[in-house]
Amino acid sequence: MTPTLRHPSPPVVAVVTVSFSSADVLEGFLSSVPAASGDPLAVIVADNRTDDTDVERLVQAASATYLSLDRNYGYGGAMNAAVHTLPGSVEWVLI
């Protein structure tokens, strides 16, 4: 019997969050996300343009997507910007 290779399926669930000087809590949050699902997740962190250089490093270390915004759009504006970057396979968004 020949084993069947499984290709990872594209994510149908996304987790989107906003960062504004939140590196101190972001690492714990990002490390908890994989345990929330047995399926692949798209994870996006929209950075509302702070001087906190640790945010991008933490996001990349968690294999999430870092979205750098050119200014502070507020929570709703940053969420909308992040959701617009999600892959077409995503059907559900946890904010």
Tab-separated table of N, CA, C and O in Angstrom:
chain	number	residue	atom	x	y	z
A	1	MET	N	0.836	-1.168	0.000
A	1	MET	CA	0.000	0.000	0.000
A	1	MET	C	0.892	1.246	0.000
A	1	MET	O	1.808	1.366	0.806
A	2	THR	N	0.624	2.150	-0.898
A	2	THR	CA	1.396	3.382	-1.004
A	2	THR	C	0.764	4.453	-0.123
A	2	THR	O	-0.437	4.690	-0.204
A	3	PRO	N	1.564	5.097	0.726
A	3	PRO	CA	0.992	6.145	1.575
A	3	PRO	C	0.535	7.332	0.728
A	3	PRO	O	1.141	7.673	-0.284
A	4	THR	N	-0.543	7.933	1.162
A	4	THR	CA	-1.074	9.110	0.485
A	4	THR	C	-0.484	10.352	1.128
A	4	THR	O	-0.522	10.502	2.350
A	5	LEU	N	0.082	11.196	0.305
A	5	LEU	CA	0.614	12.455	0.816
A	5	LEU	C	-0.532	13.438	1.006
A	5	LEU	O	-1.345	13.639	0.106
A	6	ARG	N	-0.577	14.022	2.166
A	6	ARG	CA	-1.605	15.025	2.435
A	6	ARG	C	-0.988	16.405	2.327
A	6	ARG	O	0.025	16.689	2.953
A	7	HIS	N	-1.584	17.208	1.515
A	7	HIS	CA	-1.144	18.598	1.411
A	7	HIS	C	-1.930	19.406	2.431
A	7	HIS	O	-3.122	19.169	2.624
A	8	PRO	N	-1.271	20.328	3.093
A	8	PRO	CA	-2.008	21.118	4.070
A	8	PRO	C	-3.157	21.867	3.390
A	8	PRO	O	-2.995	22.419	2.308
A	9	SER	N	-4.298	21.827	4.021
A	9	SER	CA	-5.446	22.537	3.448
A	9	SER	C	-5.355	24.012	3.817
A	9	SER	O	-4.819	24.370	4.862
A	10	PRO	N	-5.862	24.857	2.958
A	10	PRO	CA	-5.825	26.290	3.274
A	10	PRO	C	-6.729	26.582	4.465
A	10	PRO	O	-7.727	25.890	4.688
A	11	PRO	N	-6.390	27.592	5.233
A	11	PRO	CA	-7.185	27.886	6.429
A	11	PRO	C	-8.594	28.371	6.076
A	11	PRO	O	-8.785	29.108	5.124
A	12	VAL	N	-9.572	27.913	6.853
A	12	VAL	CA	-10.941	28.412	6.711
A	12	VAL	C	-11.317	29.290	7.894
A	12	VAL	O	-12.354	29.933	7.891
A	13	VAL	N	-10.452	29.315	8.906
A	13	VAL	CA	-10.667	30.153	10.081
A	13	VAL	C	-9.468	31.077	10.234
A	13	VAL	O	-8.322	30.660	10.083
A	14	ALA	N	-9.758	32.341	10.539
A	14	ALA	CA	-8.689	33.315	10.781
A	14	ALA	C	-8.859	33.920	12.164
A	14	ALA	O	-9.976	34.100	12.648
A	15	VAL	N	-7.742	34.231	12.778
A	15	VAL	CA	-7.713	34.961	14.037
A	15	VAL	C	-7.046	36.290	13.728
A	15	VAL	O	-5.924	36.327	13.223
A	16	VAL	N	-7.760	37.376	14.007
A	16	VAL	CA	-7.254	38.715	13.699
A	16	VAL	C	-7.229	39.528	14.985
A	16	VAL	O	-8.199	39.528	15.747
A	17	THR	N	-6.117	40.207	15.214
A	17	THR	CA	-6.026	41.069	16.387
A	17	THR	C	-5.289	42.354	16.025
A	17	THR	O	-4.649	42.445	14.978
A	18	VAL	N	-5.400	43.323	16.900
A	18	VAL	CA	-4.765	44.634	16.703
A	18	VAL	C	-3.748	44.840	17.817
A	18	VAL	O	-3.998	44.500	18.972
A	19	SER	N	-2.613	45.391	17.442
A	19	SER	CA	-1.582	45.706	18.419
A	19	SER	C	-1.356	47.210	18.461
A	19	SER	O	-1.281	47.867	17.425
A	20	PHE	N	-1.260	47.732	19.669
A	20	PHE	CA	-0.837	49.114	19.888
A	20	PHE	C	-0.061	49.110	21.197
A	20	PHE	O	-0.643	49.089	22.279
A	21	SER	N	1.252	49.027	21.070
A	21	SER	CA	2.134	48.927	22.242
A	21	SER	C	1.738	47.746	23.125
A	21	SER	O	1.647	47.869	24.338
A	22	SER	N	1.506	46.593	22.501
A	22	SER	CA	1.014	45.449	23.271
A	22	SER	C	1.954	44.246	23.239
A	22	SER	O	1.516	43.119	23.443
A	23	ALA	N	3.230	44.478	23.015
A	23	ALA	CA	4.178	43.363	22.953
A	23	ALA	C	4.190	42.568	24.253
A	23	ALA	O	4.395	41.356	24.237
A	24	ASP	N	3.926	43.224	25.375
A	24	ASP	CA	3.976	42.528	26.657
A	24	ASP	C	2.900	41.449	26.798
A	24	ASP	O	3.079	40.498	27.555
A	25	VAL	N	1.801	41.542	26.088
A	25	VAL	CA	0.750	40.519	26.146
A	25	VAL	C	0.630	39.725	24.843
A	25	VAL	O	0.006	38.671	24.809
A	26	LEU	N	1.235	40.223	23.791
A	26	LEU	CA	1.094	39.604	22.477
A	26	LEU	C	1.732	38.218	22.412
A	26	LEU	O	1.168	37.297	21.824
A	27	GLU	N	2.876	38.052	23.026
A	27	GLU	CA	3.561	36.761	22.967
A	27	GLU	C	2.703	35.649	23.570
A	27	GLU	O	2.551	34.573	22.984
A	28	GLY	N	2.112	35.895	24.729
A	28	GLY	CA	1.240	34.900	25.355
A	28	GLY	C	0.019	34.603	24.516
A	28	GLY	O	-0.398	33.448	24.383
A	29	PHE	N	-0.558	35.645	23.940
A	29	PHE	CA	-1.725	35.462	23.081
A	29	PHE	C	-1.372	34.597	21.871
A	29	PHE	O	-2.046	33.614	21.574
A	30	LEU	N	-0.305	34.967	21.176
A	30	LEU	CA	0.086	34.237	19.972
A	30	LEU	C	0.463	32.790	20.270
A	30	LEU	O	0.181	31.898	19.465
A	31	SER	N	1.071	32.545	21.413
A	31	SER	CA	1.439	31.166	21.745
A	31	SER	C	0.219	30.322	22.101
A	31	SER	O	0.261	29.100	22.013
A	32	SER	N	-0.897	30.948	22.471
A	32	SER	CA	-2.100	30.198	22.827
A	32	SER	C	-2.973	29.862	21.616
A	32	SER	O	-3.809	28.962	21.684
A	33	VAL	N	-2.790	30.553	20.523
A	33	VAL	CA	-3.671	30.385	19.360
A	33	VAL	C	-3.619	28.985	18.744
A	33	VAL	O	-4.674	28.406	18.470
A	34	PRO	N	-2.459	28.379	18.524
A	34	PRO	CA	-2.449	27.056	17.883
A	34	PRO	C	-3.243	25.996	18.647
A	34	PRO	O	-3.810	25.089	18.047
A	35	ALA	N	-3.312	26.095	19.959
A	35	ALA	CA	-4.046	25.112	20.761
A	35	ALA	C	-5.557	25.258	20.599
A	35	ALA	O	-6.308	24.377	21.003
A	36	ALA	N	-5.993	26.339	19.995
A	36	ALA	CA	-7.430	26.596	19.847
A	36	ALA	C	-8.064	25.800	18.717
A	36	ALA	O	-9.280	25.733	18.628
A	37	SER	N	-7.247	25.198	17.858
A	37	SER	CA	-7.807	24.494	16.708
A	37	SER	C	-6.855	23.409	16.239
A	37	SER	O	-5.635	23.592	16.268
A	38	GLY	N	-7.428	22.313	15.777
A	38	GLY	CA	-6.625	21.267	15.169
A	38	GLY	C	-6.433	21.508	13.684
A	38	GLY	O	-5.664	20.830	13.023
A	39	ASP	N	-7.156	22.479	13.155
A	39	ASP	CA	-7.075	22.828	11.737
A	39	ASP	C	-6.151	24.023	11.553
A	39	ASP	O	-5.921	24.796	12.492
A	40	PRO	N	-5.651	24.219	10.340
A	40	PRO	CA	-4.789	25.383	10.108
A	40	PRO	C	-5.562	26.690	10.311
A	40	PRO	O	-6.750	26.773	10.001
A	41	LEU	N	-4.889	27.661	10.867
A	41	LEU	CA	-5.475	28.978	11.101
A	41	LEU	C	-4.647	30.042	10.397
A	41	LEU	O	-3.426	29.946	10.352
A	42	ALA	N	-5.305	31.057	9.893
A	42	ALA	CA	-4.603	32.252	9.421
A	42	ALA	C	-4.607	33.217	10.604
A	42	ALA	O	-5.658	33.491	11.181
A	43	VAL	N	-3.452	33.692	10.994
A	43	VAL	CA	-3.343	34.616	12.125
A	43	VAL	C	-2.724	35.908	11.620
A	43	VAL	O	-1.628	35.901	11.056
A	44	ILE	N	-3.442	37.008	11.820
A	44	ILE	CA	-2.989	38.326	11.363
A	44	ILE	C	-2.932	39.269	12.559
A	44	ILE	O	-3.884	39.325	13.350
A	45	VAL	N	-1.844	40.009	12.682
A	45	VAL	CA	-1.724	41.045	13.698
A	45	VAL	C	-1.543	42.374	12.981
A	45	VAL	O	-0.561	42.576	12.266
A	46	ALA	N	-2.523	43.256	13.142
A	46	ALA	CA	-2.442	44.593	12.554
A	46	ALA	C	-1.800	45.515	13.583
A	46	ALA	O	-2.296	45.652	14.704
A	47	ASP	N	-0.685	46.127	13.215
A	47	ASP	CA	0.052	47.004	14.128
A	47	ASP	C	-0.341	48.451	13.867
A	47	ASP	O	-0.040	49.007	12.812
A	48	ASN	N	-0.997	49.039	14.841
A	48	ASN	CA	-1.478	50.410	14.723
A	48	ASN	C	-0.364	51.429	14.939
A	48	ASN	O	-0.496	52.392	15.686
A	49	ARG	N	0.734	51.199	14.275
A	49	ARG	CA	1.871	52.107	14.181
A	49	ARG	C	2.342	52.639	15.539
A	49	ARG	O	2.112	53.764	15.915
A	50	THR	N	3.011	51.761	16.257
A	50	THR	CA	3.610	52.182	17.524
A	50	THR	C	5.117	52.191	17.383
A	50	THR	O	5.657	51.778	16.364
A	51	ASP	N	5.796	52.608	18.411
A	51	ASP	CA	7.254	52.579	18.428
A	51	ASP	C	7.787	51.259	18.980
A	51	ASP	O	8.975	51.109	19.189
A	52	ASP	N	6.887	50.313	19.219
A	52	ASP	CA	7.247	49.027	19.802
A	52	ASP	C	7.798	48.110	18.719
A	52	ASP	O	7.041	47.497	17.968
A	53	THR	N	9.115	47.989	18.638
A	53	THR	CA	9.742	47.189	17.583
A	53	THR	C	9.669	45.684	17.860
A	53	THR	O	9.960	44.884	16.977
A	54	ASP	N	9.264	45.303	19.064
A	54	ASP	CA	9.170	43.886	19.399
A	54	ASP	C	7.963	43.212	18.760
A	54	ASP	O	7.943	41.994	18.598
A	55	VAL	N	6.942	43.979	18.394
A	55	VAL	CA	5.709	43.393	17.872
A	55	VAL	C	5.983	42.585	16.604
A	55	VAL	O	5.574	41.422	16.499
A	56	GLU	N	6.662	43.155	15.646
A	56	GLU	CA	6.932	42.436	14.397
A	56	GLU	C	7.728	41.164	14.655
A	56	GLU	O	7.435	40.110	14.097
A	57	ARG	N	8.714	41.237	15.519
A	57	ARG	CA	9.542	40.066	15.844
A	57	ARG	C	8.688	38.965	16.478
A	57	ARG	O	8.803	37.796	16.114
A	58	LEU	N	7.810	39.320	17.398
A	58	LEU	CA	6.949	38.334	18.059
A	58	LEU	C	5.991	37.679	17.066
A	58	LEU	O	5.751	36.471	17.121
A	59	VAL	N	5.437	38.480	16.170
A	59	VAL	CA	4.499	37.960	15.187
A	59	VAL	C	5.203	36.979	14.257
A	59	VAL	O	4.699	35.884	13.975
A	60	GLN	N	6.367	37.348	13.776
A	60	GLN	CA	7.117	36.464	12.884
A	60	GLN	C	7.539	35.186	13.594
A	60	GLN	O	7.489	34.097	13.008
A	61	ALA	N	7.926	35.280	14.862
A	61	ALA	CA	8.332	34.095	15.622
A	61	ALA	C	7.166	33.119	15.792
A	61	ALA	O	7.371	31.912	15.908
A	62	ALA	N	5.944	33.646	15.787
A	62	ALA	CA	4.755	32.808	15.938
A	62	ALA	C	4.225	32.317	14.589
A	62	ALA	O	3.154	31.725	14.530
A	63	SER	N	4.951	32.587	13.522
A	63	SER	CA	4.528	32.225	12.155
A	63	SER	C	3.174	32.824	11.794
A	63	SER	O	2.384	32.224	11.063
A	64	ALA	N	2.927	33.993	12.306
A	64	ALA	CA	1.708	34.737	11.980
A	64	ALA	C	2.058	35.796	10.942
A	64	ALA	O	3.222	35.961	10.571
A	65	THR	N	1.058	36.519	10.491
A	65	THR	CA	1.264	37.578	9.507
A	65	THR	C	1.233	38.926	10.199
A	65	THR	O	0.298	39.231	10.946
A	66	TYR	N	2.249	39.719	9.945
A	66	TYR	CA	2.366	41.064	10.510
A	66	TYR	C	1.904	42.074	9.477
A	66	TYR	O	2.401	42.096	8.358
A	67	LEU	N	0.926	42.883	9.858
A	67	LEU	CA	0.434	43.934	8.978
A	67	LEU	C	0.789	45.278	9.593
A	67	LEU	O	0.199	45.700	10.583
A	68	SER	N	1.776	45.933	9.013
A	68	SER	CA	2.207	47.244	9.492
A	68	SER	C	1.316	48.314	8.871
A	68	SER	O	1.205	48.402	7.651
A	69	LEU	N	0.689	49.105	9.705
A	69	LEU	CA	-0.174	50.186	9.214
A	69	LEU	C	0.601	51.495	9.238
A	69	LEU	O	1.475	51.697	10.078
A	70	ASP	N	0.286	52.386	8.322
A	70	ASP	CA	1.041	53.634	8.203
A	70	ASP	C	0.668	54.678	9.247
A	70	ASP	O	1.332	55.697	9.379
A	71	ARG	N	-0.407	54.426	9.975
A	71	ARG	CA	-0.810	55.311	11.069
A	71	ARG	C	-1.774	54.545	11.968
A	71	ARG	O	-2.136	53.415	11.672
A	72	ASN	N	-2.204	55.174	13.050
A	72	ASN	CA	-3.149	54.550	13.968
A	72	ASN	C	-4.563	54.747	13.426
A	72	ASN	O	-5.102	55.842	13.479
A	73	TYR	N	-5.152	53.657	12.917
A	73	TYR	CA	-6.505	53.707	12.358
A	73	TYR	C	-7.570	53.399	13.403
A	73	TYR	O	-8.746	53.341	13.082
A	74	GLY	N	-7.155	53.167	14.637
A	74	GLY	CA	-8.092	52.752	15.663
A	74	GLY	C	-8.366	51.267	15.533
A	74	GLY	O	-7.953	50.614	14.571
A	75	TYR	N	-9.077	50.741	16.511
A	75	TYR	CA	-9.337	49.305	16.543
A	75	TYR	C	-10.121	48.841	15.316
A	75	TYR	O	-9.723	47.910	14.633
A	76	GLY	N	-11.236	49.495	15.032
A	76	GLY	CA	-12.081	49.076	13.907
A	76	GLY	C	-11.389	49.202	12.568
A	76	GLY	O	-11.469	48.308	11.725
A	77	GLY	N	-10.691	50.300	12.361
A	77	GLY	CA	-9.984	50.503	11.099
A	77	GLY	C	-8.879	49.484	10.893
A	77	GLY	O	-8.676	48.973	9.785
A	78	ALA	N	-8.159	49.161	11.966
A	78	ALA	CA	-7.084	48.168	11.877
A	78	ALA	C	-7.658	46.775	11.627
A	78	ALA	O	-7.114	45.999	10.836
A	79	MET	N	-8.766	46.449	12.289
A	79	MET	CA	-9.423	45.157	12.050
A	79	MET	C	-9.859	45.038	10.591
A	79	MET	O	-9.633	44.008	9.951
A	80	ASN	N	-10.492	46.071	10.077
A	80	ASN	CA	-10.943	46.044	8.679
A	80	ASN	C	-9.765	45.866	7.728
A	80	ASN	O	-9.840	45.092	6.768
A	81	ALA	N	-8.669	46.570	7.979
A	81	ALA	CA	-7.484	46.442	7.123
A	81	ALA	C	-6.956	45.010	7.150
A	81	ALA	O	-6.600	44.450	6.112
A	82	ALA	N	-6.921	44.412	8.328
A	82	ALA	CA	-6.411	43.046	8.450
A	82	ALA	C	-7.333	42.042	7.759
A	82	ALA	O	-6.865	41.149	7.049
A	83	VAL	N	-8.631	42.188	7.937
A	83	VAL	CA	-9.586	41.255	7.329
A	83	VAL	C	-9.484	41.309	5.807
A	83	VAL	O	-9.588	40.288	5.132
A	84	HIS	N	-9.225	42.481	5.265
A	84	HIS	CA	-9.089	42.610	3.799
A	84	HIS	C	-7.873	41.876	3.245
A	84	HIS	O	-7.796	41.644	2.042
A	85	THR	N	-6.930	41.493	4.098
A	85	THR	CA	-5.738	40.774	3.628
A	85	THR	C	-5.888	39.260	3.708
A	85	THR	O	-4.988	38.539	3.274
A	86	LEU	N	-6.992	38.775	4.250
A	86	LEU	CA	-7.154	37.330	4.452
A	86	LEU	C	-7.288	36.585	3.132
A	86	LEU	O	-7.864	37.101	2.174
A	87	PRO	N	-6.806	35.343	3.101
A	87	PRO	CA	-6.957	34.541	1.887
A	87	PRO	C	-8.428	34.217	1.626
A	87	PRO	O	-9.245	34.179	2.548
A	88	GLY	N	-8.746	33.967	0.385
A	88	GLY	CA	-10.121	33.693	-0.011
A	88	GLY	C	-10.701	32.430	0.598
A	88	GLY	O	-11.919	32.250	0.623
A	89	SER	N	-9.857	31.548	1.101
A	89	SER	CA	-10.345	30.304	1.704
A	89	SER	C	-11.002	30.527	3.061
A	89	SER	O	-11.743	29.678	3.552
A	90	VAL	N	-10.742	31.676	3.694
A	90	VAL	CA	-11.255	31.939	5.036
A	90	VAL	C	-12.761	32.191	5.007
A	90	VAL	O	-13.254	33.033	4.260
A	91	GLU	N	-13.474	31.423	5.830
A	91	GLU	CA	-14.924	31.556	5.933
A	91	GLU	C	-15.352	32.145	7.272
A	91	GLU	O	-16.448	32.676	7.396
A	92	TRP	N	-14.501	32.011	8.291
A	92	TRP	CA	-14.824	32.473	9.629
A	92	TRP	C	-13.673	33.322	10.156
A	92	TRP	O	-12.508	32.972	9.986
A	93	VAL	N	-14.012	34.422	10.829
A	93	VAL	CA	-12.993	35.312	11.385
A	93	VAL	C	-13.265	35.517	12.873
A	93	VAL	O	-14.369	35.939	13.248
A	94	LEU	N	-12.278	35.223	13.680
A	94	LEU	CA	-12.351	35.468	15.122
A	94	LEU	C	-11.585	36.755	15.403
A	94	LEU	O	-10.398	36.854	15.089
A	95	ILE	N	-12.287	37.726	15.954
A	95	ILE	CA	-11.627	39.001	16.246
A	95	ILE	C	-11.581	39.239	17.742
A	95	ILE	O	-12.323	38.660	18.491
